[in-house]
CSV table of C-alpha atoms in Angstrom, one decimal:
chain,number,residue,atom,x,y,z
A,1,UNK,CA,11.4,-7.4,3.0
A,2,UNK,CA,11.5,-3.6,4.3
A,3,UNK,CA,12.9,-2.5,7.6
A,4,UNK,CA,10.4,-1.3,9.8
A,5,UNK,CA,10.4,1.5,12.5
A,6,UNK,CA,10.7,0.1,16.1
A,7,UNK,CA,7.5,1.7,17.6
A,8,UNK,CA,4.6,0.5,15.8
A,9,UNK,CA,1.9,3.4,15.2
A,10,UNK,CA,-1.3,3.7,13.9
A,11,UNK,CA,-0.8,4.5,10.4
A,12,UNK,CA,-3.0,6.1,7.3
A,13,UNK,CA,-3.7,4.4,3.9
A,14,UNK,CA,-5.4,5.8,1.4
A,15,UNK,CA,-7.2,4.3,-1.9
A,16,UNK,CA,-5.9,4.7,-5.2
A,17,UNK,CA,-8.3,4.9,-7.8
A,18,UNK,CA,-8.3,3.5,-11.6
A,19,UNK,CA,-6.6,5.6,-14.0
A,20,UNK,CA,-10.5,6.6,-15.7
A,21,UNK,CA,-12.4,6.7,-12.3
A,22,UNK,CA,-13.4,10.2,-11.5
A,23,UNK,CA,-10.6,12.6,-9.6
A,24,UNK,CA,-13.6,15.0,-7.8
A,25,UNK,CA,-13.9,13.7,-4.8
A,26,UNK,CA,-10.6,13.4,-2.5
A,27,UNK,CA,-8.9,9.7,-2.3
A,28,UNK,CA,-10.7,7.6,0.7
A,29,UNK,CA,-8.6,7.2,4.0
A,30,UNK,CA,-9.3,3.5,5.0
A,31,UNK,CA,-8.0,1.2,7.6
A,32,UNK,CA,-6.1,-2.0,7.2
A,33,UNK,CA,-8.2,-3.9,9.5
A,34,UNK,CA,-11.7,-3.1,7.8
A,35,UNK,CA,-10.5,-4.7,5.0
A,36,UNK,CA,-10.0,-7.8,6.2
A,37,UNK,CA,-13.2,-9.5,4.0
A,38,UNK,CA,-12.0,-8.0,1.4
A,39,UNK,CA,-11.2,-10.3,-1.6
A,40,UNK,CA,-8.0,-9.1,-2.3
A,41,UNK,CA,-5.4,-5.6,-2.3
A,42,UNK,CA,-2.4,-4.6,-3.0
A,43,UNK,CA,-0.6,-2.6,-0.3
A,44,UNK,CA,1.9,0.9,-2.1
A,45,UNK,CA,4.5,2.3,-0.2
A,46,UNK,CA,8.0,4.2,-0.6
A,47,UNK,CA,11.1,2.2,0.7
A,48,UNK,CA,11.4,2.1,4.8
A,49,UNK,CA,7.6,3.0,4.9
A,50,UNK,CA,6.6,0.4,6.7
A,51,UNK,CA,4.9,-2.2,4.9
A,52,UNK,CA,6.1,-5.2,5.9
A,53,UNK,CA,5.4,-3.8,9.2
A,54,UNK,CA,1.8,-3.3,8.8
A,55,UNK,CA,1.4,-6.4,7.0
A,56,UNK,CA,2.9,-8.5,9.8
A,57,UNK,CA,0.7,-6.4,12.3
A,58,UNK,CA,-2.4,-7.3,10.4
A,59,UNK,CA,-1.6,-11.1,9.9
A,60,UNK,CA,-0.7,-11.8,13.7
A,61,UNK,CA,-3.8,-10.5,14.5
A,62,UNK,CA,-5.6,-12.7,12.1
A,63,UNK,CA,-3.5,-15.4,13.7
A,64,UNK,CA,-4.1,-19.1,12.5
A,65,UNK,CA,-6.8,-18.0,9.6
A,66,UNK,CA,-3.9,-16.5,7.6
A,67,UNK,CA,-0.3,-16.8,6.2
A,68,UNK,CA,2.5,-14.2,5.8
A,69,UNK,CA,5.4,-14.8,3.3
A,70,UNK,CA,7.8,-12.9,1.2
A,71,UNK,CA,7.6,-12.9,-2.6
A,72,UNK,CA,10.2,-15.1,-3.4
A,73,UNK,CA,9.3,-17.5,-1.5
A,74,UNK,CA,6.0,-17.5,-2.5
A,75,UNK,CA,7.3,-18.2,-5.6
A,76,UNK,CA,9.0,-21.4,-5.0
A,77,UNK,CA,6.4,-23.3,-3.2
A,78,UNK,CA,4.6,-26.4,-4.0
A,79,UNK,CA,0.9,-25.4,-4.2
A,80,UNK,CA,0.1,-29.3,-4.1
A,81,UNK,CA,1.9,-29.4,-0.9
A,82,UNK,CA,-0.2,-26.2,0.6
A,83,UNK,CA,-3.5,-27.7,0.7
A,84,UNK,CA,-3.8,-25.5,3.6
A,85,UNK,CA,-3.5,-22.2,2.3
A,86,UNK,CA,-6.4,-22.4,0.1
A,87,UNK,CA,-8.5,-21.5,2.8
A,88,UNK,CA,-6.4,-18.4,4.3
A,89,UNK,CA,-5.4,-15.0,3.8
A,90,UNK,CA,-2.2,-15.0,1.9
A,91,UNK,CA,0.2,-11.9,2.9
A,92,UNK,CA,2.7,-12.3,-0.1
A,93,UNK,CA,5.3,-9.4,1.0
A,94,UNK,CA,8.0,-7.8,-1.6
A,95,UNK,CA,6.4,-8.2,-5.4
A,96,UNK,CA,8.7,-5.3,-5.8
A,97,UNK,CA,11.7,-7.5,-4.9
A,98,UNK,CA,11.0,-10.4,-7.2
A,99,UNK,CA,10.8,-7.6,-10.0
A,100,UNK,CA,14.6,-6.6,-9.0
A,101,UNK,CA,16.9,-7.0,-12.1
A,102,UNK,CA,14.2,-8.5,-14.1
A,103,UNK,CA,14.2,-7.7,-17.8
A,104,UNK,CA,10.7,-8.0,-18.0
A,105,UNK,CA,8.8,-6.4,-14.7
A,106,UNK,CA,5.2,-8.4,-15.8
A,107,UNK,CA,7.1,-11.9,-15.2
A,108,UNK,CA,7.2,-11.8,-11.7
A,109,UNK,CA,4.1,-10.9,-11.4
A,110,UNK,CA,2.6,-13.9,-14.0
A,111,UNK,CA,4.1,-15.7,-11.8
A,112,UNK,CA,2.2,-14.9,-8.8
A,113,UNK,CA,-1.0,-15.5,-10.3
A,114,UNK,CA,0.4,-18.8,-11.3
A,115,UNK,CA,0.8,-19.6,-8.0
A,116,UNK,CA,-2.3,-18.5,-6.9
A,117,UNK,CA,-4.3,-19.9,-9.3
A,118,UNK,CA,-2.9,-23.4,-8.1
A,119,UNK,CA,-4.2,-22.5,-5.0
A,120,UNK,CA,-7.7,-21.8,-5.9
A,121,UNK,CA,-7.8,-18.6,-5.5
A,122,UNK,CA,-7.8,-17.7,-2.1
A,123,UNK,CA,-8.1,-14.5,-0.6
A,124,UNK,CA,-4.7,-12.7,-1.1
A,125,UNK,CA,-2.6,-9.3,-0.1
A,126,UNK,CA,0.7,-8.2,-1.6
A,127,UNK,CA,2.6,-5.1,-0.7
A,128,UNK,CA,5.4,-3.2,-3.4
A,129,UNK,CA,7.2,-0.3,-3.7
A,130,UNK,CA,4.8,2.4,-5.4
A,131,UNK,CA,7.8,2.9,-8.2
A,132,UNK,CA,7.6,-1.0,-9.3
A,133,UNK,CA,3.9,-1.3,-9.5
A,134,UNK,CA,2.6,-1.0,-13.1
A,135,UNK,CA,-0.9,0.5,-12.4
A,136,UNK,CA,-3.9,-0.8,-13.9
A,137,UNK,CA,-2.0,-3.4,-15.8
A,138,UNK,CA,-1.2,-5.1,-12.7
A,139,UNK,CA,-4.9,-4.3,-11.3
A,140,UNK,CA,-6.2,-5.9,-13.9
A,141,UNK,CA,-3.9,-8.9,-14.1
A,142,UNK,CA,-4.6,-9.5,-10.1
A,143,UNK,CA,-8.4,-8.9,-10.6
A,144,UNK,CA,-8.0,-12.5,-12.6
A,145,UNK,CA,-7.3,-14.3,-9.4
A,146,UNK,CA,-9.3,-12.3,-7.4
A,147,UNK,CA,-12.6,-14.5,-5.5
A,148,UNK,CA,-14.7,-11.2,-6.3
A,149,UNK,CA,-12.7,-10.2,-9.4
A,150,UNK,CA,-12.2,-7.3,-7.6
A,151,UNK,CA,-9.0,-5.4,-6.4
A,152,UNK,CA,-8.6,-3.0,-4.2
A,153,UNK,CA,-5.3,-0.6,-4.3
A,154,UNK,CA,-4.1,0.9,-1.0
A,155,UNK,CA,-1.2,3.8,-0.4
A,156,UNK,CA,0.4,4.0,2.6
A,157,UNK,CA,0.7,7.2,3.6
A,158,UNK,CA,3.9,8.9,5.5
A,159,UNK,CA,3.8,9.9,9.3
A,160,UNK,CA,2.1,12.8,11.0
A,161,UNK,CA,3.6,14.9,13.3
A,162,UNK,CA,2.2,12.8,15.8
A,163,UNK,CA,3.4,9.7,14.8
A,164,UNK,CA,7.0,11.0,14.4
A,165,UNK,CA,7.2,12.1,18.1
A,166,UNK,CA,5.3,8.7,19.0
A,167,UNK,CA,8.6,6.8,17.0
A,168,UNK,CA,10.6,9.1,18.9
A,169,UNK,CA,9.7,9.1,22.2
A,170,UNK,CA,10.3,5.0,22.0
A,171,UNK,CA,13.6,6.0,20.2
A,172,UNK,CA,16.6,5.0,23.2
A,173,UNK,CA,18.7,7.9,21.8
A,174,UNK,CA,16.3,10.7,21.5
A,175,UNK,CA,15.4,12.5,25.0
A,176,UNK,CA,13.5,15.3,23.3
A,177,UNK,CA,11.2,14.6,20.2
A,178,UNK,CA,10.3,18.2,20.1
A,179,UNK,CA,13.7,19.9,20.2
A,180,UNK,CA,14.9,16.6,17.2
A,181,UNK,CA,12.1,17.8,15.2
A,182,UNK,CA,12.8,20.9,15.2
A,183,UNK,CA,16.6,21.0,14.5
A,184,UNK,CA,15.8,18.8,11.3
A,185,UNK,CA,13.5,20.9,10.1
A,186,UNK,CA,15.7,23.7,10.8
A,187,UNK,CA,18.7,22.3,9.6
A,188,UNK,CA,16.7,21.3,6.1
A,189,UNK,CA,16.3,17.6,6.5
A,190,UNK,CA,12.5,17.3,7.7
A,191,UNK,CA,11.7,15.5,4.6
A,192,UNK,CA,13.3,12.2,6.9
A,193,UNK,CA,10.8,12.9,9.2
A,194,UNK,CA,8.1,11.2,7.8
A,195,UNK,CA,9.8,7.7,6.6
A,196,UNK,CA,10.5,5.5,10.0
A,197,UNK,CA,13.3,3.8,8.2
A,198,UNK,CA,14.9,7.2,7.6
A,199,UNK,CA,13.6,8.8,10.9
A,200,UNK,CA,15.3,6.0,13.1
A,201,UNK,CA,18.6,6.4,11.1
A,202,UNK,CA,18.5,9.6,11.2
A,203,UNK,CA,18.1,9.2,15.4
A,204,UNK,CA,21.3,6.8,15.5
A,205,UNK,CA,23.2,8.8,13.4
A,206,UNK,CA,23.0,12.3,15.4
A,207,UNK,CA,21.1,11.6,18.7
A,208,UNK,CA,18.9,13.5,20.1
A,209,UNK,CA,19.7,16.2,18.9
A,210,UNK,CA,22.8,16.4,20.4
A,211,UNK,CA,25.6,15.4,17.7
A,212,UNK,CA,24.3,16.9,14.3
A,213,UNK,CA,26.8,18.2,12.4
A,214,UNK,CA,28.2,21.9,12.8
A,215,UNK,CA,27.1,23.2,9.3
A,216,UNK,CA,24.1,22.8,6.9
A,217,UNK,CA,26.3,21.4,4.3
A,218,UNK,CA,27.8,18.7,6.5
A,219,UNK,CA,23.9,17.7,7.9
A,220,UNK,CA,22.5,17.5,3.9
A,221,UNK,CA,25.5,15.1,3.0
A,222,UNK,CA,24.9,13.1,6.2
A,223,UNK,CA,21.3,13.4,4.8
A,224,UNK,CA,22.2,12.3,1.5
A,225,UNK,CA,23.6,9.1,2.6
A,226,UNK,CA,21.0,7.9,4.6
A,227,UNK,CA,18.7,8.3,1.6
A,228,UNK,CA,21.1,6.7,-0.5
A,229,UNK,CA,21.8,3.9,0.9
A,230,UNK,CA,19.8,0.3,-0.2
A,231,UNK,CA,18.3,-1.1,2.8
A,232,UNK,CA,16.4,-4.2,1.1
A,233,UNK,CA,19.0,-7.0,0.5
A,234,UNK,CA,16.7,-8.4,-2.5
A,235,UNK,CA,17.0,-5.2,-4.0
A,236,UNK,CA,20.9,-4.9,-3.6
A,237,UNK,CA,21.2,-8.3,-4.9
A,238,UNK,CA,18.5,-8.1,-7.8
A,239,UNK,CA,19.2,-4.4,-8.6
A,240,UNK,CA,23.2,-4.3,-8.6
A,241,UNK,CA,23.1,-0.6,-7.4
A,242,UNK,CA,26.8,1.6,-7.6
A,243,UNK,CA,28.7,2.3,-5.0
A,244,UNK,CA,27.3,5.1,-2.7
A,245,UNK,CA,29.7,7.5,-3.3
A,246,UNK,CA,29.5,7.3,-7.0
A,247,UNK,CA,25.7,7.1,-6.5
A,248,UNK,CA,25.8,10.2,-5.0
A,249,UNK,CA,28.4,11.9,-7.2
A,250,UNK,CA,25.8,11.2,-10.1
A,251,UNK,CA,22.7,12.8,-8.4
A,252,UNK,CA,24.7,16.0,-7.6
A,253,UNK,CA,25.6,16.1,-11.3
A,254,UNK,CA,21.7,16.0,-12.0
A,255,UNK,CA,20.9,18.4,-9.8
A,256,UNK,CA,23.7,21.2,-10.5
């Protein structure tokens, strides 16, 4: 499960369309909580996004008529021993983890339906990382076990400005949202902005705007790191990723 930013905002999701389905009219912005008689979706996002967040929000507020749980453990249970989740909303949270060091990414995913056939089918929402989702292969497989045989595909999308200084304001070490905003942008790192995992590291790490490093070089490697770094402990497990440093050596080598 992804970290999550400690103010929770209003965010944006948009709909991702079929590979074949027209491209002439501009994706639809939706929100999470019209959705909630919807048969099934599947929730995209970038690491740190903030999709466990919104999943949590949107299960707490369907309290007792659904279920959250992470991938993995989803997984493992007894579907004879769940007669109550066959009538609930299932948030499964992480398919992108259980894919983690798998030789084959469908597996995981096989699995799932397994699970969720057992169940009967009930209404269901699973969140991934946009880079491990496999398109209309796994729109299709997930329209199987869909009630309506339908599927809908949701992108999260990154924070506004407004949202940024919203996370910031509730920041403890950030007195100034403006003048933070501004010196990252200045300082070539606004492209942080707009994750909450990487805009509340990016607070702890300078500040408000107060301790950033003297030169531009010294802010992009302190940059560099933060994007770098493996935050989901499935992924570090599953994935086995290199050491930072040699991460990062490798990177600069493919962008000299």
């Amino acid at each position: 499960m992804a970290g999550s930013s400690r103010s929770i905002v209003d965010r944006s999701y948009t709909e991702v369309r079929r590979a074949d389905q027209s491209s002439d009219v501009g994706p639809e912005t939706v929100r999470l909580s019209d959705l909630r008689s919807e048969a099934a979706y599947v929730l995209l996002g970038d690491p740190g996004l903030g999709k466990s967040t919104a999943f949590t929000s949107e299960q707490e507020a369907q309290a007792d008529m659904s279920i959250m749980i992470d991938a993995r453990d989803f997984l493992v249970a007894n579907p004879g021993r769940r007669q109550g989740w066959r009538n609930k909303t299932l948030f499964i949270d992480g398919l992108d983890e259980v894919r983690a060091g798998s030789s084959d990414a469908r597996s995981a995913l096989d699995r799932i339906r397994g699970q969720l056939e057992a169940l009967d089918c009930p209404k269901f929402r699973i969140s991934c990382r946009e880079a491990d989702w496999l398109g209309d292969n796994d729109r299709y497989r997930l329209e199987f076990v869909s009630q309506s045989s339908k599927l809908r595909v949701l992108r999260l999308e990154p924070l506004t400005d407004g949202q940024i200084e919203q996370i910031l304001e509730d920041h403890p070490s950030v007195s100034d949202p403006g003048t933070f905003i501004e010196s990252a942008r200045e300082r070539g790192v606004g492209g942080l902005l707009a994750n909450p995992q990487t805009l509340n590291m990016l607070a702890d790490v300078v500040g408000g705007g107060m301790q950033w490093p003297e030169s531009r070089r010294g802010t992009f490697d302190q940059a560099c790191r933060v994007m770098a770094r493996e935050h989901n402990q499935e992924h570090e497990i599953g994935g086995r990723p290199p050491p930072l440093d040699e991460l990062l050596q490798a990177a600069g080598h493919l962008c000299a």
